[in-house]
């Protein structure tokens, strides 16, 4: 009650846009009427315990409070807690021990001794509780990485290098293209000079046009494990949000492009579907969420945040594990891994932050302070379950993606100002809140900070809470005083709060004072109160003594894998294909936006059916070119339970065998982020980490690549059932690199039925070890010998395959990883919707063939598909590089019935003529079980059952796409188009690029520009209402945006005048489509609705998807005859298009209205099934719209509203799939059919001069 929710913030913004300035707060609540079940005595009353139990079931304690009576006021009598001084001078260490327990500061023995001495003997005074909290956060393991930087002994022997030295040594050996490494919030490599469509005058209404920029590629990755264990949805939201701010807070500001994600959880124990390898006797900690909830809610949180922010999530991994090892130890991800990575760009001139200088202003931008996320840095550094559960809960932050989007727009505007960028230094606020980020940005000069200058959303917060809370969506900046006005104008345009909280002093201290208390003391004639914080930065943030850690290697015995004696390959495969690390990840990808920005050249889904299988993610640097960057993930934690050094080599090996499918600038250009997740201070885990780090260093130096950043999470354990359960140690390697041509990327879907030749590229030097494999896992074992990497062979293989890709000699390719070669082959067939016939030979000299090792060993390797004409050249190239390669099979012609799979080992069949769709159903089964928990049952079942009968979509093209003529692109006078956005819109830049590519002049215009008179619609021929989540979809999609227009008289007059002009057009996409319907612009007053008969009650609109959730699909649509001017000449075209929305189902208040729209041809675009027929069947129709309606237009054809996104696929490289004949005849770097929609708008403007 004491603080304003993010929902209220957006609702109040809507009211202010409607000129309802008197509204300062709106909160929503739910009331429940409880009734006794039939048959219970009427006089029986609910007990307080029953009411409390019911309330606990129906509310989310992370974001909601329960009130026994109706609220009548927002006023609260809560008083802020005062600053307290801790009696260290009198009581010594005991005082610190007491406050350490009470506040959960995570001080260890070294810390307690060090800080006792610091205050008693050095500073000579009692510390405040604020100072101790401050120190605990900024000097926690989470923030300072004591372990990685500590002095080490292993088995009693002191080692010469810290863990940090070992990983940094790779960059010292292979710096090559690194421009930021092991400093700042992200790492970066040298990019290219490109042409990007950017605003001419950033920070104000402005045309956008191609401008030359020198952009480097950056990458960052971090985890949010502890918060996701406690509260998975907000924990993952803020994990994604914090990493986004890491991305944009690099250098003096940088650009967010795309995300990666990963989830490691314990056994899912799905009710009614427990897997045979899951131990049902395991107990789980009551203070942490169960693994199934973590997997679903955390992936929902990360997806929802990215969807609303406008960052596509284009790659990831998922793993579950829980097992009692032969040693008796239980290993399981009770404390999960929630991994978030981000790839972006940075202007080459913005790489370096300025050092603080006396007189610079300290600025905070972003959302207000709330009492959330208290002590997250310290909490993340502890084993889960070793402190008070309420403290754990309070340490989790909450996210506000719409606020993050506004914050990012401010940073992006500063970046795009180029040499005029007002930001001198920037850090994002994360662990520790202000007490971390402010000290970071003022170090070493120091500053005086007024706590009352910090914008708060809760007036009852104490100084401790304002200074220490980890409220999200905040950055700290340094700027010159003369830049303050510019920063304020940028923030005002984006409706973002900004505060100057202090000035660099040169004292070397951080001083936190309370101006309110000072004024009150002065008025009362009292001495000024002492500061809440007054610390020498060098003593609490500078070089501090190292900690020492003693490791002992584990000597646990390993047992060889023993499979059931009569086990068949079919039986083993049926188990293995259900293991989440092997099985389909469909349940993760269809709920997350994978196309926003229009810069996505490769995301997770591939092939005609868009199966989730891609090995590599690829982004374009710009909409106007084909240079870009690729990233790929490698992690093999289960193998580390056998051999930590082999695990590290296999992790980088997997990253490279995933990355290899993008054409990269050079292997030597590859850099990687290394994220370490271990229970490092327990058992033999510290020694395992050390061995892994040594192996990683040696392998990467030999490969010629390097680690240039990363994070660690070293308290990966939780208590359950009376024992401490360690998670398997994990090293996640995220490799990234520049790409000279994004159109050369190879995908895993088989593409040549009836002619494709399958080749196994063996990068293991002939080994077939099954330790740590998925096969072992599903038989509840680990095994005793792990696969390992032959580093020199890996290097030769990578370079040889890159050569083949550059010459376009590979049709498809896939790495061998979890599940072995048989899984790789089956997955390629699943994705291509084809069969496969393979015979894997015995190893040379192998007398008795081990069929299971041959098929299921997870040794490094590749499977490639080539055309028969290219077979000899491919084999010759691999042989010349001394890379073993063997032809193992063919892709048969697809029969009229289901494609067939046949697999043999050394000539002996193990699968004979089996249905590919049937095996794909097994592979999809676990995903669909999870889907049933996330979507409406009917939709999940429809997609599951329909997949059995899917075939390649039937596309049709009635014209030839062509680029816009150069003279039109460079014309001095072009039709002006307002690319209009509101708070929360996120599709404006790709839209501007599409408008420019069609020969028009796009302008960046916000609703606030129109309200403030900075722009007016009279100046434009077209308006495009872009997609996104205006006002975070508060009050439902686009309703806030519509209200801002309809209920503000001045604004409504502008829009009405524009609509009535005969020389204008409008286009609404996604959120903009919903808006146009709510404005009544489509299907128009002639049909009825807002602007015609019946008013709002008769207005068609777009409502929640039938599936009940956000849907991202590449759907086939058909363009029908209609008056729509933007679709002229496209009639009869049937083609794929990106869809990404949660509320896209067309709702018609009456059947007669629907009939009228259809008979008048005002529904020009409709979703189609694989046969090309308009459909209501899910998932062909992703939202359940009647008659497959995807768009509406006005009777005069000038106004078109559509839910799908043509601006995200107007170039062929943005299309995730196209039929073979299209790929053969169309330029991969040229326009797709969707560019014509925008070209038609330009031509119409030329035909109808203003």
XYZ file of C-alpha atoms in Angstrom, residues 737-1041:
305
model
C 32.188 -13.367 -33.504
C 31.665 -11.086 -36.492
C 30.075 -12.380 -39.710
C 30.966 -10.996 -43.157
C 27.789 -12.412 -44.748
C 24.754 -13.396 -42.685
C 23.098 -15.062 -45.693
C 25.609 -17.945 -45.615
C 24.270 -19.427 -42.354
C 23.582 -23.189 -42.502
C 20.598 -24.657 -40.640
C 20.034 -28.274 -39.447
C 16.842 -29.072 -41.380
C 17.403 -31.617 -44.159
C 16.672 -29.933 -47.481
C 17.363 -32.420 -50.278
C 14.856 -35.315 -50.168
C 15.709 -37.892 -52.778
C 19.271 -36.672 -53.256
C 20.895 -35.495 -50.007
C 24.067 -37.304 -48.892
C 24.792 -37.467 -45.151
C 28.400 -37.238 -43.942
C 29.727 -37.698 -40.417
C 32.601 -35.335 -39.614
C 34.360 -37.010 -36.680
C 36.112 -34.506 -34.414
C 36.757 -37.045 -31.641
C 39.658 -38.943 -33.238
C 37.614 -42.148 -33.253
C 36.407 -42.241 -29.642
C 32.962 -43.337 -28.489
C 32.765 -42.639 -24.756
C 29.369 -42.483 -23.048
C 30.219 -41.125 -19.583
C 28.083 -38.124 -18.616
C 25.803 -38.778 -21.587
C 22.058 -38.435 -21.919
C 21.921 -42.223 -22.342
C 23.586 -42.706 -18.964
C 21.326 -40.084 -17.420
C 18.059 -41.736 -18.467
C 19.283 -44.967 -16.876
C 20.069 -43.095 -13.648
C 23.845 -43.315 -14.028
C 26.850 -41.138 -14.788
C 29.428 -43.579 -16.113
C 33.172 -43.500 -15.667
C 34.755 -42.067 -18.834
C 33.753 -38.749 -20.308
C 34.182 -37.634 -23.904
C 37.001 -35.153 -24.379
C 38.081 -32.749 -27.091
C 41.000 -33.180 -29.479
C 41.757 -29.459 -29.673
C 43.930 -29.544 -32.783
C 41.387 -31.663 -34.674
C 38.590 -29.353 -33.543
C 40.496 -26.380 -34.938
C 41.149 -28.065 -38.288
C 37.545 -29.240 -38.526
C 36.150 -25.788 -37.767
C 38.250 -24.126 -40.439
C 37.526 -26.803 -43.067
C 33.763 -26.604 -42.555
C 33.937 -22.816 -42.675
C 35.631 -23.112 -46.058
C 32.845 -25.383 -47.306
C 30.150 -22.996 -46.021
C 31.816 -20.071 -47.740
C 31.617 -21.984 -51.032
C 27.958 -22.930 -50.386
C 28.748 -26.667 -50.525
C 26.757 -27.652 -47.405
C 22.953 -27.847 -47.576
C 22.377 -28.503 -43.877
C 24.401 -29.330 -40.817
C 24.056 -30.117 -37.131
C 26.426 -30.698 -34.238
C 26.602 -33.964 -32.283
C 25.883 -33.243 -28.648
C 23.298 -34.384 -26.101
C 21.857 -37.684 -27.323
C 24.704 -38.573 -29.681
C 24.823 -38.991 -33.444
C 21.493 -40.789 -33.676
C 19.748 -37.825 -32.064
C 21.510 -35.387 -34.391
C 20.336 -37.335 -37.459
C 16.778 -37.709 -36.190
C 16.564 -34.010 -35.331
C 17.703 -33.046 -38.824
C 14.958 -35.248 -40.262
C 12.367 -33.881 -37.816
C 13.183 -30.315 -38.847
C 13.280 -31.053 -42.579
C 10.094 -33.136 -42.383
C 11.931 -35.869 -44.272
C 13.162 -39.390 -43.726
C 16.759 -40.542 -43.374
C 18.570 -43.774 -44.138
C 21.899 -44.197 -42.380
C 24.443 -46.901 -41.632
C 27.158 -45.905 -39.188
C 30.294 -48.017 -39.679
C 32.324 -49.646 -36.944
C 35.548 -47.987 -35.851
C 38.654 -49.173 -37.615
C 39.956 -52.259 -35.854
C 36.836 -52.587 -33.702
C 36.182 -56.311 -33.311
C 32.918 -56.129 -31.380
C 30.751 -53.167 -32.219
C 29.221 -51.376 -29.234
C 25.953 -50.300 -30.804
C 24.926 -48.027 -27.922
C 28.291 -46.280 -27.760
C 28.249 -45.825 -31.544
C 24.821 -44.214 -31.530
C 24.693 -42.388 -28.195
C 28.269 -41.263 -27.451
C 28.393 -37.478 -27.257
C 31.814 -37.031 -28.773
C 32.411 -33.839 -30.716
C 31.387 -34.122 -34.343
C 29.139 -32.854 -37.089
C 26.584 -34.304 -39.474
C 26.309 -32.508 -42.800
C 23.985 -32.901 -45.777
C 25.431 -32.232 -49.226
C 24.175 -32.509 -52.784
C 25.593 -35.512 -54.719
C 27.399 -33.138 -57.062
C 29.275 -31.651 -54.096
C 30.080 -34.887 -52.252
C 33.547 -35.487 -53.711
C 34.698 -31.888 -53.220
C 33.444 -31.859 -49.625
C 35.256 -35.104 -48.786
C 38.387 -33.890 -50.583
C 38.428 -30.627 -48.595
C 37.987 -32.425 -45.271
C 40.656 -34.992 -46.151
C 43.105 -32.251 -47.112
C 42.612 -30.761 -43.646
C 43.135 -34.204 -42.071
C 39.612 -34.212 -40.711
C 38.000 -37.691 -40.662
C 34.729 -37.789 -42.619
C 32.542 -40.718 -43.635
C 29.436 -40.998 -45.797
C 26.837 -42.523 -43.503
C 23.576 -42.260 -45.421
C 21.093 -40.534 -47.669
C 17.923 -38.493 -47.495
C 15.288 -40.612 -49.244
C 12.469 -39.239 -51.348
C 9.461 -38.387 -49.248
C 6.707 -40.965 -49.853
C 3.054 -40.051 -50.071
C 2.696 -41.427 -46.563
C 4.901 -40.502 -43.591
C 8.663 -40.126 -44.178
C 10.630 -43.130 -42.895
C 13.723 -43.528 -40.731
C 16.140 -46.418 -41.092
C 19.266 -46.687 -38.951
C 21.919 -49.381 -38.981
C 25.262 -49.847 -37.216
C 27.978 -51.656 -39.176
C 25.306 -53.023 -41.498
C 23.035 -54.300 -38.742
C 19.629 -52.518 -38.659
C 18.498 -51.047 -35.343
C 15.555 -49.019 -36.711
C 13.906 -50.270 -39.901
C 11.499 -48.144 -41.938
C 9.992 -46.435 -38.922
C 7.708 -43.424 -39.132
C 9.603 -40.171 -38.731
C 6.518 -38.302 -37.401
C 6.022 -41.009 -34.778
C 9.570 -40.544 -33.514
C 9.162 -36.776 -33.683
C 6.101 -37.156 -31.464
C 8.296 -38.866 -28.865
C 10.854 -36.040 -29.112
C 8.061 -33.464 -28.733
C 6.282 -35.268 -25.893
C 8.010 -33.601 -22.913
C 7.613 -30.198 -24.504
C 3.898 -30.704 -25.056
C 3.424 -31.892 -21.471
C 4.890 -28.557 -20.415
C 2.803 -26.750 -23.031
C -0.367 -28.156 -21.503
C 0.603 -26.296 -18.311
C 1.097 -23.019 -20.174
C -1.636 -22.855 -22.808
C -5.289 -23.717 -23.087
C -5.673 -27.474 -23.315
C -7.440 -27.381 -26.660
C -4.680 -25.365 -28.324
C -1.871 -27.498 -26.935
C -3.670 -30.638 -28.071
C -4.402 -29.161 -31.512
C -0.752 -28.404 -32.148
C 0.407 -31.764 -30.802
C -2.065 -33.752 -32.871
C -1.680 -31.616 -35.973
C 2.088 -32.017 -36.020
C 1.649 -35.660 -37.027
C 0.200 -34.582 -40.364
C 2.168 -31.446 -41.138
C 3.711 -30.866 -44.548
C 5.616 -28.093 -46.246
C 3.452 -24.940 -46.442
C 2.084 -24.118 -49.873
C 3.368 -20.691 -50.906
C 2.503 -18.778 -54.040
C 4.005 -15.627 -55.530
C 2.295 -13.646 -58.242
C 5.010 -11.023 -58.751
C 8.789 -10.660 -58.519
C 10.067 -8.672 -55.524
C 12.509 -5.943 -56.472
C 14.627 -3.377 -54.707
C 13.534 0.242 -54.785
C 15.360 2.193 -57.488
C 18.397 4.154 -56.271
C 17.009 7.446 -57.591
C 13.893 6.970 -55.451
C 15.924 6.191 -52.341
C 18.052 9.304 -52.803
C 15.332 11.691 -54.001
C 15.314 15.070 -52.274
C 11.532 15.045 -51.916
C 9.810 11.896 -50.701
C 6.472 11.162 -49.019
C 6.820 11.863 -45.296
C 5.641 9.100 -43.005
C 5.250 9.493 -39.238
C 6.414 6.288 -37.569
C 4.346 6.927 -34.469
C 5.161 5.395 -31.115
C 3.845 5.581 -27.595
C 5.306 4.572 -24.242
C 6.086 0.865 -24.600
C 6.116 0.727 -28.406
C 9.044 -1.333 -29.643
C 8.851 -1.884 -33.384
C 9.687 1.576 -34.669
C 13.243 1.140 -35.939
C 12.593 -1.831 -38.205
C 9.491 -0.004 -39.440
C 11.517 3.110 -40.251
C 14.022 0.968 -42.137
C 11.241 -0.661 -44.192
C 9.707 2.729 -44.980
C 13.092 4.063 -46.085
C 13.759 0.933 -48.182
C 10.507 1.618 -50.059
C 11.563 5.130 -51.017
C 9.674 7.167 -48.413
C 10.924 9.469 -45.662
C 10.320 7.975 -42.198
C 10.074 10.282 -39.177
C 10.436 9.331 -35.523
C 7.395 10.851 -33.815
C 6.047 10.168 -30.328
C 2.596 10.861 -28.974
C 4.256 13.231 -26.513
C 5.677 15.139 -29.506
C 2.131 15.676 -30.771
C 0.845 16.612 -27.320
C 3.655 19.118 -26.746
C 3.481 20.611 -30.234
C 6.920 19.397 -31.313
C 5.295 17.738 -34.333
C 1.925 17.876 -36.095
C 0.190 15.399 -38.375
C -0.495 18.024 -41.046
C 3.132 17.558 -42.153
C 2.747 13.889 -43.059
C 1.232 11.806 -45.854
C 1.223 8.624 -43.830
C 1.061 7.435 -40.237
C 2.332 4.044 -39.196
C 1.249 2.938 -35.741
C 3.946 0.492 -34.670
C 3.871 -2.660 -32.606
C 4.847 -3.285 -29.016
C 3.158 -2.997 -25.627
C 1.964 0.603 -25.262
C 1.681 1.381 -21.551
C 2.686 -2.259 -20.923
C -0.830 -3.310 -22.053
C -2.278 -1.906 -18.828
C -6.097 -1.730 -19.242
C -5.639 -4.178 -22.193
C -3.724 -3.869 -25.447
C -3.748 -0.396 -27.033
C -6.608 0.874 -24.854
C -4.339 3.379 -23.118
C -2.974 4.563 -26.455
